CSV table of C-alpha atoms in Angstrom, one decimal:
chain,number,residue,atom,x,y,z
A,1,MET,CA,-91.3,6.0,5.1
A,2,ASP,CA,-90.9,4.9,1.3
A,3,ASP,CA,-94.1,7.3,0.5
A,4,ALA,CA,-92.2,10.6,1.4
A,5,MET,CA,-89.9,9.4,-0.5
A,6,ASP,CA,-91.8,8.4,-3.7
A,7,PHE,CA,-90.3,11.9,-4.6
A,8,LEU,CA,-86.9,11.0,-5.1
A,9,THR,CA,-87.9,8.1,-7.8
A,10,PRO,CA,-85.3,8.9,-10.7
A,11,VAL,CA,-87.8,10.0,-14.1
A,12,ASP,CA,-86.7,10.7,-16.8
A,13,ALA,CA,-88.8,13.8,-16.9
A,14,ALA,CA,-87.2,16.0,-20.4
A,15,ALA,CA,-87.7,13.0,-22.1
A,16,PRO,CA,-89.0,14.0,-25.4
A,17,ARG,CA,-91.8,11.1,-27.3
A,18,VAL,CA,-90.2,9.3,-30.1
A,19,ARG,CA,-90.8,11.2,-33.2
A,20,ASN,CA,-93.2,8.4,-35.2
A,21,SER,CA,-92.0,9.6,-39.0
A,22,TYR,CA,-91.2,9.1,-42.4
A,23,GLN,CA,-86.8,9.6,-43.0
A,24,ALA,CA,-86.4,11.6,-45.3
A,25,HIS,CA,-83.5,12.3,-47.3
A,26,VAL,CA,-81.9,15.9,-48.7
A,27,ARG,CA,-78.5,15.5,-50.3
A,28,TRP,CA,-75.9,17.7,-52.4
A,29,GLY,CA,-72.9,14.9,-53.7
A,30,ALA,CA,-71.6,13.2,-50.5
A,31,ARG,CA,-74.1,14.8,-48.0
A,32,ASP,CA,-77.4,13.2,-47.0
A,33,VAL,CA,-78.7,15.1,-44.2
A,34,THR,CA,-81.4,12.6,-43.0
A,35,VAL,CA,-84.7,13.8,-41.6
A,36,GLY,CA,-87.0,12.5,-39.7
A,37,GLY,CA,-87.4,9.0,-37.4
A,38,ASP,CA,-84.9,9.2,-35.3
A,39,ALA,CA,-82.3,11.4,-37.6
A,40,PRO,CA,-81.3,14.7,-35.3
A,41,VAL,CA,-84.1,17.3,-35.2
A,42,ARG,CA,-82.2,19.4,-38.6
A,43,VAL,CA,-82.2,23.2,-38.1
A,44,GLN,CA,-82.7,25.2,-41.7
A,45,SER,CA,-82.6,28.9,-42.4
A,46,MET,CA,-83.2,31.3,-45.5
A,47,THR,CA,-81.8,33.6,-47.2
A,48,ASN,CA,-82.6,37.3,-48.2
A,49,THR,CA,-80.4,38.1,-50.8
A,50,ASP,CA,-81.3,38.7,-54.5
A,51,THR,CA,-80.8,35.7,-55.9
A,52,VAL,CA,-80.0,36.5,-59.6
A,53,ASP,CA,-76.9,37.8,-57.1
A,54,ALA,CA,-75.5,34.4,-57.4
A,55,ILE,CA,-71.5,35.3,-56.0
A,56,GLY,CA,-73.7,37.6,-52.5
A,57,THR,CA,-76.1,33.9,-52.6
A,58,ALA,CA,-73.4,31.9,-52.5
A,59,ILE,CA,-71.3,33.9,-49.9
A,60,GLN,CA,-74.9,34.6,-47.2
A,61,VAL,CA,-75.7,30.5,-47.5
A,62,LYS,CA,-72.0,29.6,-46.9
A,63,GLU,CA,-72.6,32.4,-43.6
A,64,LEU,CA,-75.6,30.2,-42.5
A,65,ALA,CA,-73.4,26.9,-43.2
A,66,LEU,CA,-70.6,28.0,-40.8
A,67,ALA,CA,-72.9,29.2,-38.6
A,68,GLY,CA,-75.1,25.9,-38.8
A,69,SER,CA,-77.9,25.7,-41.0
A,70,GLU,CA,-77.8,22.3,-42.0
A,71,MET,CA,-79.6,23.9,-45.2
A,72,VAL,CA,-80.3,26.3,-46.7
A,73,ARG,CA,-83.5,27.8,-48.8
A,74,ILE,CA,-83.0,30.9,-51.3
A,75,THR,CA,-85.5,32.3,-53.0
A,76,VAL,CA,-86.5,30.8,-57.3
A,77,ASN,CA,-89.3,33.6,-58.4
A,78,THR,CA,-87.8,34.4,-61.8
A,79,PRO,CA,-86.4,32.3,-64.5
A,80,GLU,CA,-83.5,35.1,-63.9
A,81,ALA,CA,-83.2,33.6,-60.7
A,82,ALA,CA,-83.3,29.9,-61.6
A,83,GLN,CA,-80.8,30.1,-64.3
A,84,ALA,CA,-78.8,31.6,-61.1
A,85,VAL,CA,-79.6,29.0,-58.8
A,86,PRO,CA,-76.7,26.4,-60.6
A,87,TYR,CA,-74.0,29.5,-60.4
A,88,ILE,CA,-74.9,29.3,-56.8
A,89,ARG,CA,-74.3,25.2,-56.3
A,90,GLU,CA,-71.1,26.0,-58.3
A,91,GLN,CA,-69.7,28.9,-56.2
A,92,LEU,CA,-70.9,26.9,-52.9
A,93,ASP,CA,-68.7,23.5,-53.9
A,94,ARG,CA,-65.8,26.4,-55.0
A,95,MET,CA,-65.5,26.8,-51.2
A,96,GLY,CA,-65.8,23.7,-50.1
A,97,ILE,CA,-69.8,24.7,-48.8
A,98,ASP,CA,-71.9,20.9,-49.5
A,99,VAL,CA,-75.3,21.9,-47.3
A,100,PRO,CA,-78.0,21.5,-49.6
A,101,LEU,CA,-80.1,24.3,-51.6
A,102,VAL,CA,-83.9,24.4,-51.0
A,103,GLY,CA,-85.7,26.4,-53.8
A,104,ASP,CA,-88.6,28.9,-52.7
A,105,PHE,CA,-91.6,28.3,-55.4
A,106,HIS,CA,-94.6,30.5,-55.4
A,107,TYR,CA,-97.4,30.8,-58.4
A,108,ASN,CA,-94.9,30.1,-61.0
A,109,GLY,CA,-93.0,26.9,-59.7
A,110,HIS,CA,-94.3,24.6,-62.8
A,111,ARG,CA,-92.8,26.2,-65.0
A,112,LEU,CA,-89.0,27.2,-64.1
A,113,LEU,CA,-88.7,23.7,-62.9
A,114,THR,CA,-90.0,22.9,-65.9
A,115,GLU,CA,-88.0,25.5,-68.5
A,116,PHE,CA,-84.9,25.3,-66.5
A,117,PRO,CA,-83.4,21.6,-64.9
A,118,ALA,CA,-80.0,22.7,-64.6
A,119,CYS,CA,-82.2,24.6,-61.7
A,120,ALA,CA,-84.3,21.7,-60.8
A,121,GLU,CA,-81.3,19.3,-60.6
A,122,ALA,CA,-78.9,22.0,-58.5
A,123,LEU,CA,-81.1,22.3,-55.5
A,124,SER,CA,-82.5,19.2,-53.2
A,125,LYS,CA,-85.1,19.6,-52.3
A,126,TYR,CA,-88.4,21.7,-53.7
A,127,ARG,CA,-90.7,23.6,-51.2
A,128,ILE,CA,-94.1,24.4,-53.0
A,129,ASN,CA,-97.4,25.6,-51.5
A,130,PRO,CA,-100.4,24.2,-51.8
A,131,GLY,CA,-102.5,27.7,-52.0
A,132,ASN,CA,-100.2,29.6,-54.3
A,133,VAL,CA,-99.1,27.2,-57.7
A,134,GLY,CA,-102.7,27.8,-59.9
A,135,LYS,CA,-106.6,28.0,-59.3
A,136,GLY,CA,-109.0,25.7,-60.3
A,137,ASP,CA,-108.4,23.0,-63.0
A,138,LYS,CA,-104.7,24.2,-63.1
A,139,ARG,CA,-103.9,23.7,-59.5
A,140,ASP,CA,-103.6,20.1,-59.8
A,141,ARG,CA,-101.8,20.0,-63.5
A,142,GLN,CA,-99.3,22.2,-62.0
A,143,PHE,CA,-98.8,21.0,-58.9
A,144,GLY,CA,-97.8,18.0,-61.0
A,145,GLN,CA,-95.4,19.5,-62.9
A,146,MET,CA,-93.3,20.6,-60.0
A,147,ILE,CA,-93.9,16.8,-58.4
A,148,GLU,CA,-92.8,15.3,-61.5
A,149,ALA,CA,-89.4,17.1,-61.5
A,150,ALA,CA,-88.9,16.6,-57.7
A,151,VAL,CA,-89.9,12.6,-58.8
A,152,ARG,CA,-87.2,13.6,-62.2
A,153,TRP,CA,-84.5,14.6,-60.6
A,154,ASN,CA,-85.2,12.7,-57.1
A,155,LYS,CA,-85.7,15.2,-55.0
A,156,ALA,CA,-86.8,15.7,-51.3
A,157,VAL,CA,-90.1,18.1,-51.1
A,158,ARG,CA,-91.8,20.4,-48.9
A,159,ILE,CA,-94.8,20.5,-49.3
A,160,GLY,CA,-95.3,23.7,-46.9
A,161,VAL,CA,-98.6,25.5,-46.5
A,162,ASN,CA,-99.0,28.8,-44.6
A,163,TRP,CA,-102.3,30.9,-43.0
A,164,GLY,CA,-102.0,33.7,-45.5
A,165,SER,CA,-101.7,31.9,-48.9
A,166,LEU,CA,-104.4,29.5,-48.5
A,167,ASP,CA,-106.5,27.5,-50.6
A,168,GLN,CA,-108.7,30.1,-50.8
A,169,GLU,CA,-111.1,27.6,-52.3
A,170,LEU,CA,-110.4,24.9,-49.9
A,171,LEU,CA,-111.2,27.0,-47.0
A,172,ALA,CA,-114.6,28.9,-48.8
A,173,GLY,CA,-115.6,24.7,-49.0
A,174,LEU,CA,-114.4,23.8,-45.0
A,175,MET,CA,-116.4,27.2,-44.9
A,176,ASP,CA,-119.7,26.0,-46.1
A,177,GLU,CA,-119.3,22.5,-45.3
A,178,ASN,CA,-119.2,23.9,-41.6
A,179,SER,CA,-122.0,26.3,-41.5
A,180,ARG,CA,-124.5,23.5,-42.7
A,181,ARG,CA,-123.2,21.4,-39.2
A,182,ALA,CA,-125.7,21.6,-36.5
A,183,VAL,CA,-123.2,23.2,-34.5
A,184,PRO,CA,-120.9,24.8,-36.3
A,185,TRP,CA,-117.4,25.7,-35.2
A,186,ASP,CA,-116.1,28.9,-34.4
A,187,ALA,CA,-113.4,30.1,-37.5
A,188,LYS,CA,-110.3,29.4,-36.4
A,189,PRO,CA,-110.7,25.8,-36.2
A,190,VAL,CA,-112.3,25.6,-39.5
A,191,MET,CA,-109.0,27.6,-40.9
A,192,TYR,CA,-107.0,24.6,-38.8
A,193,GLN,CA,-108.6,21.8,-40.8
A,194,ALA,CA,-108.4,23.2,-43.6
A,195,LEU,CA,-104.2,24.1,-43.6
A,196,ILE,CA,-103.7,20.3,-42.7
A,197,THR,CA,-106.3,19.5,-45.4
A,198,SER,CA,-104.1,21.1,-47.6
A,199,ALA,CA,-101.1,19.8,-46.6
A,200,VAL,CA,-102.4,16.2,-45.8
A,201,GLU,CA,-104.2,15.4,-49.3
A,202,SER,CA,-101.8,17.6,-51.5
A,203,ALA,CA,-99.0,14.7,-50.3
A,204,ARG,CA,-101.4,12.2,-51.3
A,205,LEU,CA,-100.9,13.3,-54.2
A,206,ALA,CA,-97.5,13.8,-54.7
A,207,GLU,CA,-97.5,10.2,-53.5
A,208,SER,CA,-99.9,9.2,-56.6
A,209,MET,CA,-97.7,11.1,-58.6
A,210,GLY,CA,-94.4,9.0,-57.7
A,211,LEU,CA,-93.1,10.5,-55.6
A,212,PRO,CA,-92.4,8.1,-52.2
A,213,PRO,CA,-93.5,9.5,-48.7
A,214,GLU,CA,-89.9,9.0,-47.7
A,215,GLN,CA,-89.2,12.2,-49.8
A,216,ILE,CA,-92.1,14.7,-48.9
A,217,ILE,CA,-91.8,17.1,-45.2
A,218,LEU,CA,-94.9,19.2,-44.4
A,219,SER,CA,-95.4,22.6,-42.8
A,220,CYS,CA,-98.4,23.9,-41.8
A,221,LYS,CA,-97.2,27.6,-40.7
A,222,VAL,CA,-98.9,29.9,-39.0
A,223,SER,CA,-97.6,33.2,-36.9
A,224,GLY,CA,-99.2,32.2,-34.1
A,225,VAL,CA,-97.8,30.9,-30.4
A,226,GLN,CA,-101.1,28.3,-29.3
A,227,ASP,CA,-101.9,27.9,-33.1
A,228,LEU,CA,-98.8,26.2,-34.2
A,229,ILE,CA,-99.3,24.1,-31.0
A,230,SER,CA,-102.7,23.1,-31.6
A,231,VAL,CA,-102.2,23.8,-35.8
A,232,TYR,CA,-99.0,20.8,-35.0
A,233,ARG,CA,-100.5,18.6,-33.1
A,234,ALA,CA,-103.3,17.9,-34.7
A,235,LEU,CA,-101.4,16.9,-37.9
A,236,SER,CA,-99.0,15.0,-36.4
A,237,GLN,CA,-101.9,12.3,-35.5
A,238,ARG,CA,-102.6,12.8,-39.2
A,239,CYS,CA,-99.9,11.1,-41.0
A,240,ARG,CA,-96.4,10.0,-41.0
A,241,TYR,CA,-94.8,12.1,-43.0
A,242,ALA,CA,-91.6,14.6,-41.5
A,243,LEU,CA,-92.6,17.5,-40.2
A,244,HIS,CA,-91.5,21.1,-40.8
A,245,LEU,CA,-91.6,23.2,-37.7
A,246,GLY,CA,-91.8,27.6,-38.2
A,247,LEU,CA,-93.5,30.4,-36.7
A,248,THR,CA,-93.6,32.0,-39.6
A,249,GLU,CA,-93.1,35.8,-39.4
A,250,ALA,CA,-92.6,35.8,-36.1
A,251,GLY,CA,-90.8,39.4,-35.7
A,252,MET,CA,-87.7,41.3,-35.1
A,253,GLY,CA,-85.2,40.7,-31.9
A,254,THR,CA,-86.9,39.5,-28.4
A,255,LYS,CA,-90.2,39.8,-29.7
A,256,GLY,CA,-89.2,36.7,-32.5
A,257,THR,CA,-87.3,35.0,-30.2
A,258,VAL,CA,-89.4,34.7,-27.9
A,259,ALA,CA,-92.6,33.2,-29.5
A,260,SER,CA,-90.3,31.4,-31.9
A,261,SER,CA,-89.2,28.7,-28.8
A,262,ALA,CA,-92.5,29.4,-27.0
A,263,ALA,CA,-93.9,28.0,-29.3
A,264,LEU,CA,-91.1,25.1,-30.6
A,265,ALA,CA,-90.7,24.0,-27.7
A,266,VAL,CA,-93.8,22.6,-27.2
A,267,LEU,CA,-93.7,20.5,-29.8
A,268,LEU,CA,-90.3,19.4,-29.8
A,269,GLN,CA,-90.8,18.6,-25.8
A,270,GLU,CA,-93.4,16.3,-27.5
A,271,GLY,CA,-91.9,15.0,-30.2
A,272,ILE,CA,-93.5,16.4,-33.1
A,273,GLY,CA,-91.1,17.7,-35.9
A,274,ASP,CA,-88.5,16.5,-37.7
A,275,THR,CA,-86.7,20.2,-39.0
A,276,ILE,CA,-87.2,23.4,-37.7
A,277,ARG,CA,-87.3,27.3,-38.7
A,278,VAL,CA,-87.0,30.5,-36.5
A,279,SER,CA,-88.1,33.5,-39.5
A,280,LEU,CA,-86.9,36.2,-37.1
A,281,THR,CA,-86.7,39.8,-39.4
A,282,PRO,CA,-83.0,41.2,-39.0
A,283,GLN,CA,-83.2,43.9,-36.7
A,284,PRO,CA,-80.8,47.0,-38.3
A,285,GLY,CA,-77.6,46.1,-38.6
A,286,GLU,CA,-77.7,42.4,-37.9
A,287,ALA,CA,-76.5,39.9,-39.2
A,288,ARG,CA,-79.0,36.7,-41.6
A,289,THR,CA,-77.2,34.5,-38.8
A,290,GLN,CA,-78.8,35.4,-35.8
A,291,GLU,CA,-82.2,33.2,-36.9
A,292,VAL,CA,-79.6,30.1,-36.4
A,293,VAL,CA,-78.2,31.0,-33.5
A,294,VAL,CA,-81.5,30.7,-32.1
A,295,ALA,CA,-82.5,28.0,-33.4
A,296,SER,CA,-79.9,25.8,-32.4
A,297,GLU,CA,-80.1,27.0,-29.2
A,298,ILE,CA,-83.3,25.9,-29.2
A,299,LEU,CA,-82.3,22.1,-29.6
A,300,GLN,CA,-79.4,22.3,-26.9
A,301,ALA,CA,-81.6,24.1,-23.8
A,302,LEU,CA,-84.3,21.4,-24.5
A,303,GLY,CA,-81.2,18.7,-24.7
A,304,LEU,CA,-81.5,17.2,-28.6
A,305,ARG,CA,-78.8,18.3,-30.0
A,306,SER,CA,-75.2,20.2,-29.1
A,307,PHE,CA,-73.8,22.8,-31.9
A,308,VAL,CA,-71.6,25.1,-29.7
A,309,PRO,CA,-69.7,24.5,-26.0
A,310,SER,CA,-72.3,26.2,-23.8
A,311,VAL,CA,-71.2,29.0,-21.1
A,312,THR,CA,-73.2,29.4,-18.1
A,313,ALA,CA,-73.0,33.4,-17.0
A,314,CYS,CA,-74.6,34.0,-13.7
A,315,PRO,CA,-77.1,37.9,-14.6
A,316,GLY,CA,-74.4,39.4,-11.7
A,317,CYS,CA,-76.0,41.6,-8.9
A,318,GLY,CA,-75.3,44.0,-6.5
A,319,ARG,CA,-72.3,41.5,-5.4
A,320,THR,CA,-71.2,41.9,-9.4
A,321,THR,CA,-70.8,45.9,-9.8
A,322,SER,CA,-67.4,44.9,-11.9
A,323,THR,CA,-68.7,44.4,-15.5
A,324,THR,CA,-65.7,41.8,-16.2
A,325,PHE,CA,-66.6,38.6,-15.9
A,326,GLN,CA,-69.4,39.8,-19.0
A,327,GLU,CA,-66.9,40.8,-21.2
A,328,LEU,CA,-65.5,38.1,-20.0
A,329,THR,CA,-68.5,35.7,-20.3
A,330,LYS,CA,-69.1,37.5,-23.9
A,331,GLN,CA,-65.5,36.7,-25.3
A,332,ILE,CA,-65.1,33.4,-24.2
A,333,ASP,CA,-69.3,32.5,-26.1
A,334,ASP,CA,-68.1,34.6,-29.5
A,335,PHE,CA,-63.8,32.8,-28.7
A,336,LEU,CA,-65.8,29.2,-29.2
A,337,ARG,CA,-68.3,30.1,-31.9
A,338,ALA,CA,-66.0,31.6,-34.3
A,339,GLN,CA,-63.7,28.0,-34.1
A,340,MET,CA,-67.1,25.9,-33.9
A,341,PRO,CA,-66.8,25.3,-38.3
A,342,VAL,CA,-62.8,24.7,-37.9
A,343,TRP,CA,-63.4,22.7,-33.8
A,344,ARG,CA,-66.4,20.5,-35.7
A,345,LYS,CA,-63.2,18.3,-37.5
A,346,GLN,CA,-60.5,18.8,-35.5
A,347,TYR,CA,-61.7,18.6,-32.1
A,348,PRO,CA,-65.2,15.6,-32.2
A,349,GLY,CA,-67.6,16.3,-29.0
A,350,VAL,CA,-66.0,19.4,-28.1
A,351,GLU,CA,-70.0,20.6,-29.1
A,352,ALA,CA,-71.6,19.6,-25.8
A,353,MET,CA,-68.5,20.5,-24.0
A,354,LYS,CA,-69.6,23.3,-20.4
A,355,VAL,CA,-67.7,26.5,-19.7
A,356,ALA,CA,-69.0,28.7,-16.8
A,357,VAL,CA,-68.2,31.9,-16.4
A,358,MET,CA,-69.3,33.5,-12.4
A,359,GLY,CA,-69.5,36.9,-10.8
A,360,CYS,CA,-68.5,36.2,-7.2
A,361,ILE,CA,-68.2,34.0,-4.5
A,362,VAL,CA,-72.0,32.7,-3.7
A,363,ASN,CA,-72.2,30.4,-6.9
A,364,GLY,CA,-68.9,31.1,-9.1
A,365,PRO,CA,-67.1,27.6,-6.9
A,366,GLY,CA,-69.7,25.5,-7.3
A,367,GLU,CA,-71.2,26.4,-11.1
A,368,SER,CA,-68.0,26.0,-12.0
A,369,LYS,CA,-67.3,22.1,-10.6
A,370,HIS,CA,-70.5,21.3,-12.6
A,371,ALA,CA,-68.7,22.4,-15.6
A,372,ASP,CA,-66.1,21.3,-17.6
A,373,ILE,CA,-64.5,24.4,-16.9
A,374,GLY,CA,-65.3,26.9,-15.3
A,375,ILE,CA,-64.1,30.5,-13.0
A,376,SER,CA,-65.2,32.7,-10.4
A,377,LEU,CA,-64.5,36.1,-10.6
A,378,PRO,CA,-64.1,37.9,-7.7
A,379,GLY,CA,-67.5,39.9,-6.6
A,380,THR,CA,-67.4,43.0,-4.8
A,381,GLY,CA,-65.3,43.6,-1.6
A,382,GLU,CA,-63.8,39.9,-2.8
A,383,ALA,CA,-60.7,39.1,-2.5
A,384,PRO,CA,-58.5,39.7,-6.2
A,385,ALA,CA,-58.8,35.8,-7.1
A,386,ALA,CA,-60.3,34.0,-9.8
A,387,PRO,CA,-60.0,30.7,-9.1
A,388,VAL,CA,-60.3,28.2,-11.9
A,389,TYR,CA,-61.9,24.8,-11.7
A,390,ILE,CA,-61.3,21.4,-14.6
A,391,ASP,CA,-63.1,18.1,-14.8
A,392,GLY,CA,-64.6,20.0,-11.1
A,393,GLU,CA,-61.6,20.4,-9.4
A,394,LYS,CA,-59.9,23.4,-8.6
A,395,SER,CA,-56.8,23.7,-10.9
A,396,VAL,CA,-55.2,26.8,-11.1
A,397,THR,CA,-55.5,30.6,-9.1
A,398,LEU,CA,-55.6,33.7,-11.7
A,399,ARG,CA,-54.5,37.0,-10.9
A,400,GLY,CA,-53.8,40.4,-12.1
A,401,ASP,CA,-54.9,42.4,-15.1
A,402,ASN,CA,-54.5,39.5,-17.7
A,403,ILE,CA,-57.3,36.4,-16.0
A,404,ALA,CA,-59.6,37.0,-19.4
A,405,GLN,CA,-56.6,35.8,-21.4
A,406,GLU,CA,-55.0,33.2,-19.4
A,407,PHE,CA,-58.6,31.9,-19.4
A,408,GLN,CA,-59.1,32.2,-22.5
A,409,VAL,CA,-55.5,29.9,-23.1
A,410,ILE,CA,-56.3,28.0,-20.5
A,411,VAL,CA,-60.0,27.1,-22.3
A,412,GLU,CA,-57.7,26.5,-25.4
A,413,ASN,CA,-55.2,24.2,-24.1
A,414,TYR,CA,-57.9,22.3,-22.2
A,415,ILE,CA,-60.3,21.5,-25.6
A,416,ALA,CA,-56.8,20.6,-27.5
A,417,LYS,CA,-55.9,17.8,-24.7
A,418,ARG,CA,-59.6,17.0,-23.7
A,419,PHE,CA,-60.6,16.5,-27.7
A,420,GLY,CA,-57.7,16.1,-29.8
A,421,ALA,CA,-57.2,12.5,-28.3
A,422,HIS,CA,-60.0,12.0,-30.8
A,423,VAL,CA,-58.3,12.8,-33.6
A,424,THR,CA,-56.8,10.0,-35.4
A,425,ALA,CA,-54.1,10.5,-38.6
């Protein structure tokens, strides 16, 4: 009997492996976003505005921050862009947006950080690509100038390697070394080794120049799901630096969302990764904030973070010919997301709330009881009534043409009553 019941033994199969990374700090003013160690996995995003347009860039940074991005990266590619950075920071501070800014540097970062100290000071973190800092004897010197700026201004640095801009001298050397093996590797493992070697050796060089390991974050970006998983598994065994995850050039829409989710979920479940970005190509007319929504949903689906109350909804079937439950689901989901920037401060803990909007009697009452608050709408041929369940108990039954509006009021009142109690004067 005991053997037959073994499958019922409680196990925490979803528990991720404990991360073993240094804890970095990305600061602006009183805001200190900890990265790595036992800190939560952080969400990062990037603007697609022209940085020279300080107002437009500040507005997009604000939108990304309000959507849940805890760090926002901006392109710093020209002297004009570098000059704009302090004004962007000033605009954000005026709007009460204290999100840290990350400067993305390629090719000329050593000059921009040296010649525009106000830019270097206004940024909270620098992103350096070892493949784009220079060639030959210029490489270490120009890399060193950027690290010197980080040390001077006490900034974190992400050393971000990308297989689309990998250090060709390093790759060529590893390819030559591989050719001398008795049994040479395939080209792909050599590429993996080059990515990891570039990141780790650059980090160690930065340490030798005075940058503490707690201020270093590494990334090795590729565009293939299995490639990303393989590279980061190996990278996590080679170092204890905090790691930034992201599938580079993930793509548009469903493709980019699914690919990023598949890759990041595997690594995060294994305890690999301290910050994430979902690099989506926006569809025509789509908000840049969509990449933040997807990144947040990945962490929330894995049970690692809670950003917004989750809405459980059935997919619909032949029993649910009415579109009422679809419309109500979208209305409630949009409403909850729109309110979160205010609710995070007003109602602590509300982000962990669960709401159910179901379409018929088959699973509707059961799912509604499992949620904090749920509604079971009538399916085809069912009585035109919608029971509402609160904390597992039937509370009221809604009828008529205003079910959606009435349920939204019930949700608002529930949130105020349950989570408003945490607010102190």
